[in-house]
CSV table of C-alpha atoms in Angstrom, one decimal:
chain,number,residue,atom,x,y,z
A,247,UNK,CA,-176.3,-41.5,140.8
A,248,UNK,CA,-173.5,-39.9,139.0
A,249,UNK,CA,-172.9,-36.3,138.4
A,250,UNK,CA,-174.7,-34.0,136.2
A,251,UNK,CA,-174.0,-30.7,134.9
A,252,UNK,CA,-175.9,-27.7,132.4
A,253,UNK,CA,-175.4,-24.5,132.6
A,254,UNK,CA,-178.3,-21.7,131.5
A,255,UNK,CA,-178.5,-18.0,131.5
A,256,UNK,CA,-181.6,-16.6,133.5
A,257,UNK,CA,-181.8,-12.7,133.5
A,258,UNK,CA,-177.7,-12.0,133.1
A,259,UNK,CA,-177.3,-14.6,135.9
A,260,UNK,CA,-174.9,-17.8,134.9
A,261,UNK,CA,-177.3,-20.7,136.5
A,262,UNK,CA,-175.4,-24.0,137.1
A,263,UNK,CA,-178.0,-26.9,137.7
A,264,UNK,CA,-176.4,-29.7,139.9
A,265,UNK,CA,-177.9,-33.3,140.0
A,266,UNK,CA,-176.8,-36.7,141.7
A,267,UNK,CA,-173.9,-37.0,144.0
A,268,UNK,CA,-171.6,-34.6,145.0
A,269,UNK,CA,-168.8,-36.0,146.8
A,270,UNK,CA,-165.0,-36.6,146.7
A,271,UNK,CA,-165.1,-38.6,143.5
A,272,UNK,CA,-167.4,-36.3,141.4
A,273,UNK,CA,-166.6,-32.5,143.3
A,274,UNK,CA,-163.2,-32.3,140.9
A,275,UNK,CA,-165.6,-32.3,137.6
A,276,UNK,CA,-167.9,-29.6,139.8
A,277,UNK,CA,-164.8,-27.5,140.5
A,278,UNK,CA,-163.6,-27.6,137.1
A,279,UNK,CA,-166.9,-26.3,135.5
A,280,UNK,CA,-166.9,-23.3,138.1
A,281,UNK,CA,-163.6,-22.2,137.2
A,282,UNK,CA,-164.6,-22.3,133.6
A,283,UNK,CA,-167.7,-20.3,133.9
A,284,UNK,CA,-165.9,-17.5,135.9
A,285,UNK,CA,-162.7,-18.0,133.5
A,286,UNK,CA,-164.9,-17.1,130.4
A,287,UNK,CA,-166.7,-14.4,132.0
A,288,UNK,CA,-169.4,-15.2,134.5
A,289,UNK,CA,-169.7,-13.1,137.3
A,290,UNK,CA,-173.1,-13.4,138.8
A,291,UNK,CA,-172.9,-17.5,139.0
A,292,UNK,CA,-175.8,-19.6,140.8
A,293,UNK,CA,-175.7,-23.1,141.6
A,294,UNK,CA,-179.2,-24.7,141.7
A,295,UNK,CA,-179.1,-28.2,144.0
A,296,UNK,CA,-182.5,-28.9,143.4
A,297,UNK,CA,-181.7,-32.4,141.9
A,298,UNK,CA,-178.3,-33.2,144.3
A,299,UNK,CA,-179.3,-36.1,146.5
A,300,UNK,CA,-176.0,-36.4,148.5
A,301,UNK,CA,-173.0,-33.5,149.3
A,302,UNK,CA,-170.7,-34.0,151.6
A,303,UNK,CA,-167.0,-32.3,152.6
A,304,UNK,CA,-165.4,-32.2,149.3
A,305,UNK,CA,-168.7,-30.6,147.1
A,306,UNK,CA,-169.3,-27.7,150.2
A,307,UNK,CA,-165.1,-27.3,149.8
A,308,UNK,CA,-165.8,-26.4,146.0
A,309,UNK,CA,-168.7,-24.4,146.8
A,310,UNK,CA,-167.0,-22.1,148.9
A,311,UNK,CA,-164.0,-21.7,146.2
A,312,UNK,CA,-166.2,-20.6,143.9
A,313,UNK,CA,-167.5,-18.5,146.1
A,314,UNK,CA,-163.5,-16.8,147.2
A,315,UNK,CA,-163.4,-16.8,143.4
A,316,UNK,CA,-166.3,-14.6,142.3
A,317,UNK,CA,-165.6,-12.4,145.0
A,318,UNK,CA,-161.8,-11.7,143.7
A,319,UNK,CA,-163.3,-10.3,140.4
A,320,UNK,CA,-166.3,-8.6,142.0
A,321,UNK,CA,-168.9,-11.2,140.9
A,322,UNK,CA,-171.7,-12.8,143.4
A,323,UNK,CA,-172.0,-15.8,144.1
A,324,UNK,CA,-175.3,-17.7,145.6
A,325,UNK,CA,-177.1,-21.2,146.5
A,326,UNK,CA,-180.7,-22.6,145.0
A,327,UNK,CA,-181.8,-25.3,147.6
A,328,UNK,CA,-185.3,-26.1,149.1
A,329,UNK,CA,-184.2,-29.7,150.5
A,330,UNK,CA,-184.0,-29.9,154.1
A,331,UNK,CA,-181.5,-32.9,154.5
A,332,UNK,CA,-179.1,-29.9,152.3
A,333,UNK,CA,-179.9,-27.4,154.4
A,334,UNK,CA,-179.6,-28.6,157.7
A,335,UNK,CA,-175.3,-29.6,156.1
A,336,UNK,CA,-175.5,-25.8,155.9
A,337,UNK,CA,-176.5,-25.2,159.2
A,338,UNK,CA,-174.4,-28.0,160.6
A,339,UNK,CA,-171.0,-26.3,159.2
A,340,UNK,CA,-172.7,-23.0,159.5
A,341,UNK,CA,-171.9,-21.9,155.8
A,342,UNK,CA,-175.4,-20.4,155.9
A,343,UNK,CA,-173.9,-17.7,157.1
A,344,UNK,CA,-171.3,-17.8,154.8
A,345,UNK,CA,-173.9,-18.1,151.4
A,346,UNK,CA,-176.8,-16.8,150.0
A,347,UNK,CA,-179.0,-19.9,149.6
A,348,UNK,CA,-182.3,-18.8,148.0
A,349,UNK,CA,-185.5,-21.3,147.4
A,350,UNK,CA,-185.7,-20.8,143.8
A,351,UNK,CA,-183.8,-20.0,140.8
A,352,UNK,CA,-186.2,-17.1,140.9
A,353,UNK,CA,-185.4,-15.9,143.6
A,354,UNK,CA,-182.0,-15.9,143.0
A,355,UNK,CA,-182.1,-14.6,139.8
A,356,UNK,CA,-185.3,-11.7,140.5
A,357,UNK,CA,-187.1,-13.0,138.3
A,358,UNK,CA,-191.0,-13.7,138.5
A,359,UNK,CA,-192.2,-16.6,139.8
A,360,UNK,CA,-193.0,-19.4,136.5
A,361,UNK,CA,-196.0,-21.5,136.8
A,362,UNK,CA,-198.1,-19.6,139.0
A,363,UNK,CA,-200.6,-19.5,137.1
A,364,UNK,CA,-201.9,-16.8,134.4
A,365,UNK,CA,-199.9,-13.5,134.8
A,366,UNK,CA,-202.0,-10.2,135.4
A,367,UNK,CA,-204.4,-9.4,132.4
A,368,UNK,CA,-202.6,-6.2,129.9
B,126,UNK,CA,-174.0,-60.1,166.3
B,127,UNK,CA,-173.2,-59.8,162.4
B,128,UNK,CA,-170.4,-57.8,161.4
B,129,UNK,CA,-169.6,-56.8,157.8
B,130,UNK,CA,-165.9,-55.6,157.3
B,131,UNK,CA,-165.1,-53.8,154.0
B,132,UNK,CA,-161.4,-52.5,153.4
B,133,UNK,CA,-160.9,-50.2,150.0
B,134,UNK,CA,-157.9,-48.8,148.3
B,135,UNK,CA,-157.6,-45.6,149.4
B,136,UNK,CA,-159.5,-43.9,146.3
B,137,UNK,CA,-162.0,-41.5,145.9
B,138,UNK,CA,-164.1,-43.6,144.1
B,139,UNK,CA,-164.4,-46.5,146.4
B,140,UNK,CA,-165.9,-44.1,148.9
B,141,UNK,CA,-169.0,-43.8,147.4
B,142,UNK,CA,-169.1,-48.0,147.4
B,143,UNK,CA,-168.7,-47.7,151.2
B,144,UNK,CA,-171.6,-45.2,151.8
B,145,UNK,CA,-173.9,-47.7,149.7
B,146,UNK,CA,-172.7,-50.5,152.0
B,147,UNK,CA,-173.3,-48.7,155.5
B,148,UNK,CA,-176.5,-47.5,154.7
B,149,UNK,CA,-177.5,-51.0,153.4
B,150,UNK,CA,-176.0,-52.5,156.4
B,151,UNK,CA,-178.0,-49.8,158.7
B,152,UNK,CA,-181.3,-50.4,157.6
B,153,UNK,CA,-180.7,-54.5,158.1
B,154,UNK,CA,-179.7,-53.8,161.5
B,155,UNK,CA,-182.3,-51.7,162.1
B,156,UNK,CA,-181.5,-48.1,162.7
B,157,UNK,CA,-184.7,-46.0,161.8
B,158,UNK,CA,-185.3,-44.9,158.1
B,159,UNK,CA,-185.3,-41.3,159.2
B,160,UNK,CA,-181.4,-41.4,160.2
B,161,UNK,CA,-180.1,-43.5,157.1
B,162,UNK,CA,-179.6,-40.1,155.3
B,163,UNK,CA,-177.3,-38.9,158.3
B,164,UNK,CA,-175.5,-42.5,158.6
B,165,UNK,CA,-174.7,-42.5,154.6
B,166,UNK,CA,-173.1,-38.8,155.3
B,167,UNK,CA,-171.3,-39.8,158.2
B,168,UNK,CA,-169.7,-42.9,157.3
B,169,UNK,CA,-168.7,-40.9,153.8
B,170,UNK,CA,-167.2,-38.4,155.9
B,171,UNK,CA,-165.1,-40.5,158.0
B,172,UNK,CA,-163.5,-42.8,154.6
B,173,UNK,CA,-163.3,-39.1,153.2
B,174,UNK,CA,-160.9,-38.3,155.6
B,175,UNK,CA,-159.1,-41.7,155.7
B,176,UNK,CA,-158.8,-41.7,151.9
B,177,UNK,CA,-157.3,-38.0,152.4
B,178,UNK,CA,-154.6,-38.7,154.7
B,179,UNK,CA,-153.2,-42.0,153.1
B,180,UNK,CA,-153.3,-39.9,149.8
B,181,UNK,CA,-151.0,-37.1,152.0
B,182,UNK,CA,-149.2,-39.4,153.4
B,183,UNK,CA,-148.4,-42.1,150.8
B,184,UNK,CA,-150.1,-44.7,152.9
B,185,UNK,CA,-150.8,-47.8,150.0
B,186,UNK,CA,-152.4,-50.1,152.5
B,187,UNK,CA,-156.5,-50.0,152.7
B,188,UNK,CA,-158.9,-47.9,154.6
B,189,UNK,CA,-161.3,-50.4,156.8
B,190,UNK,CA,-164.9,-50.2,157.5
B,191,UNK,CA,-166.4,-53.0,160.0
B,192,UNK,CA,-170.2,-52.6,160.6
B,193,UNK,CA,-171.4,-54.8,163.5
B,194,UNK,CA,-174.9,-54.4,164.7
B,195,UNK,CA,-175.6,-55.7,168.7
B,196,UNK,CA,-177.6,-53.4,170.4
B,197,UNK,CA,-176.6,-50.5,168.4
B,198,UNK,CA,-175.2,-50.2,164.6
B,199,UNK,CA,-171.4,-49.3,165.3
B,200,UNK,CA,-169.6,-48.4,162.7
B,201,UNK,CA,-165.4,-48.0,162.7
B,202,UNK,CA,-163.4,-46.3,160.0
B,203,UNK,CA,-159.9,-47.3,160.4
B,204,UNK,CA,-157.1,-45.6,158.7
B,205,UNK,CA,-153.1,-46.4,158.9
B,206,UNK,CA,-151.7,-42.3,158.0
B,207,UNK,CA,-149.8,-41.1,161.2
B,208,UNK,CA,-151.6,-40.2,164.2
B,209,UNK,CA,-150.6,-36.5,164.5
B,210,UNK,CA,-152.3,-36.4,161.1
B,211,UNK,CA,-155.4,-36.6,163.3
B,212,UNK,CA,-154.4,-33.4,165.2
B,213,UNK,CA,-156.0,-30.8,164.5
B,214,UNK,CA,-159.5,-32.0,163.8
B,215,UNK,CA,-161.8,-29.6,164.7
B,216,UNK,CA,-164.8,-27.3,163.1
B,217,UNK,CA,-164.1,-23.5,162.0
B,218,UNK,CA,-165.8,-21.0,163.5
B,219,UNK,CA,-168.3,-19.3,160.7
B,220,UNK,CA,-166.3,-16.0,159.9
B,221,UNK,CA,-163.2,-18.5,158.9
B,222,UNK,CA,-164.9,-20.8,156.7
B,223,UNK,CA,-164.6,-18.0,153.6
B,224,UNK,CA,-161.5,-16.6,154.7
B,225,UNK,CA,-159.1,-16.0,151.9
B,226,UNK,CA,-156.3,-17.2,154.0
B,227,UNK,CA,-157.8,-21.2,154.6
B,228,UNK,CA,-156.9,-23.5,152.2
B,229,UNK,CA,-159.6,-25.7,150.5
B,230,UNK,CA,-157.8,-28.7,152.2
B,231,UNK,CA,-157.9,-26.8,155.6
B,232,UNK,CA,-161.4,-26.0,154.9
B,233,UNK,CA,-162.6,-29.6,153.8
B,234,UNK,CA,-161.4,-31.2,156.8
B,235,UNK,CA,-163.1,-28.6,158.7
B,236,UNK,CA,-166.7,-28.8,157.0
B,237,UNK,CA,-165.9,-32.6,157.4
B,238,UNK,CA,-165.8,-32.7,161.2
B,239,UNK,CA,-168.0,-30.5,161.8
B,240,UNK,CA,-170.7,-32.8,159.6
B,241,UNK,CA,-169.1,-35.6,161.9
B,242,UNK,CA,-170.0,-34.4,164.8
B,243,UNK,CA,-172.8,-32.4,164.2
B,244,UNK,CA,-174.3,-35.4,162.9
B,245,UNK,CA,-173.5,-38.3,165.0
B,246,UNK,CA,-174.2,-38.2,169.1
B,247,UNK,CA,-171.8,-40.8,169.5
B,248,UNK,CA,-168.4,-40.5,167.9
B,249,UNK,CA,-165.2,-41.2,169.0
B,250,UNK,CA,-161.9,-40.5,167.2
B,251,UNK,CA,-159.0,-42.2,168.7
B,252,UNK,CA,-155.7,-43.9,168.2
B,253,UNK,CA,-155.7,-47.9,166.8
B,254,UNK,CA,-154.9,-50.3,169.4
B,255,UNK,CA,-152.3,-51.7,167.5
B,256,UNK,CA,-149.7,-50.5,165.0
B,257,UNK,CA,-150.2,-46.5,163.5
B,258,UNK,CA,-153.9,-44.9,162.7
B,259,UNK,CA,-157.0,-43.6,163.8
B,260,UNK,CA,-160.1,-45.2,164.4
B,261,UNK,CA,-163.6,-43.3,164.2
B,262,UNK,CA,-165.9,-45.2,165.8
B,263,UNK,CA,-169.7,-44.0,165.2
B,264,UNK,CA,-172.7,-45.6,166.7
B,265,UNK,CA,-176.5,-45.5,166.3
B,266,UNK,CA,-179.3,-46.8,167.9
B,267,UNK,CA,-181.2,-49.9,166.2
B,268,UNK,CA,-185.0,-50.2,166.7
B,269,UNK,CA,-185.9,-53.5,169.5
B,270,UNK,CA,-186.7,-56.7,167.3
């Protein structure tokens, strides 16, 4: 599956949804939209990889740039993933330690939790 | 024994072709559904690397993949880039892999070997027998039929 890109805003925070493959073909389209999100201003940027299905070298490489980037201008940086097969790359090249990776884009973001059912009565 | 060779120009965009083919070659030969996820990785990984170092070193000739399945799936990536390009391979320890210093090229082909190898229990990375290159040889087991 190709690459897919769309950017949000979720409570001042510059949301980045990834989907399909991110590998040494497709990562130069990935590293391009970072460095136009923090070129035109973003500063607290989060990448959601809830619909990637394959990242290799080259897409953790971009990750991490964007990461150096941020932190030149004093932005923040973080990861959404909840996959397992994603998270153990992480553990494998030990960039855990290296980024925030958060379950949800609401956790990332501090916002409440959506579709949780009814919120607490006024 | 069946044995599928595949050899690519050395682009980016073939890779992706090759990952397709060693997964589908993989689950023929029988390695268990439950590593095909770490075999696509892998074998991307390893014609990753290949593709990068004929791209450094102005190598036009193809990158080769042969999949043979006997009693294991063994996969060889074979590239023709100078052998001391293959110096060097090794993972970065965690407080280096955000340094400002590393390079992103420095830092792919770190990430990369340490997927490599933290991914498949038998890899080998060692010189061609004949002419210039590196081979990296991967192997999995293959369920009895």
């Amino acid at each position: 599956m190709e690459l897919s890109l769309a950017t949000r805003t979720v409570a001042e925070h510059t949301v980045l949804e990834v989907g399909g493959e991110v590998d040494v073909y497709t990562a130069p389209r990935l590293r391009e939209r970072l460095i136009e999100l923090v070129d035109s201003g973003a500063r607290d940027v989060v990448v959601d990889l809830g619909r990637v299905d394959f990242l290799d070298s080259t897409g953790l490489g971009v990750l991490v740039g964007a990461l150096k980037r941020l932190r030149a201008v004093g932005g923040t940086f973080s990861l959404v993933c909840a996959k397992e097969p994603l998270l153990k790359i992480f553990r494998i090249t030990a960039l855990d330690q290296v980024f925030p990776i958060h379950p949800s884009v609401e956790a990332a973001t501090g916002t409440p939790e959506t579709g949780a059912g009814p919120g607490p009565a006024a | 024994m069946a044995t599928v060779r595949l050899s690519f120009s050395p682009a980016p965009v073939h890779v992706r072709t090759a990952r397709l083919v060693g997964v589908a070659v993989a689950r023929r030969a029988g390695v268990a559904e439950t590593l095909l996820d770490e075999v696509r990785l892998a074998i991307g990984e390893a014609c990753t690397r290949a593709v990068a170092l004929h791209r450094q070193y102005g190598v036009p000739d193809p990158v080769l993949v042969e999949m043979s399945d006997s009693t294991s799936y063994t996969v060889r990536v074979i590239d023709r880039a100078p052998i001391e390009a293959s110096v060097g391979l090794s993972a970065l320890p965690p407080d280096e892999l955000a340094d400002e210093s590393l390079t992103d090229e420095a830092l792919t082909t770190g990430v990369g070997f340490a997927l490599l190898a933290g991914f498949v229990d038998d890899l080998q990375v060692r010189p061609v027998d004949e002419g210039i290159g590196t081979e990296v040889r991967m192997v999995w087991p293959v369920a009895r039929r």
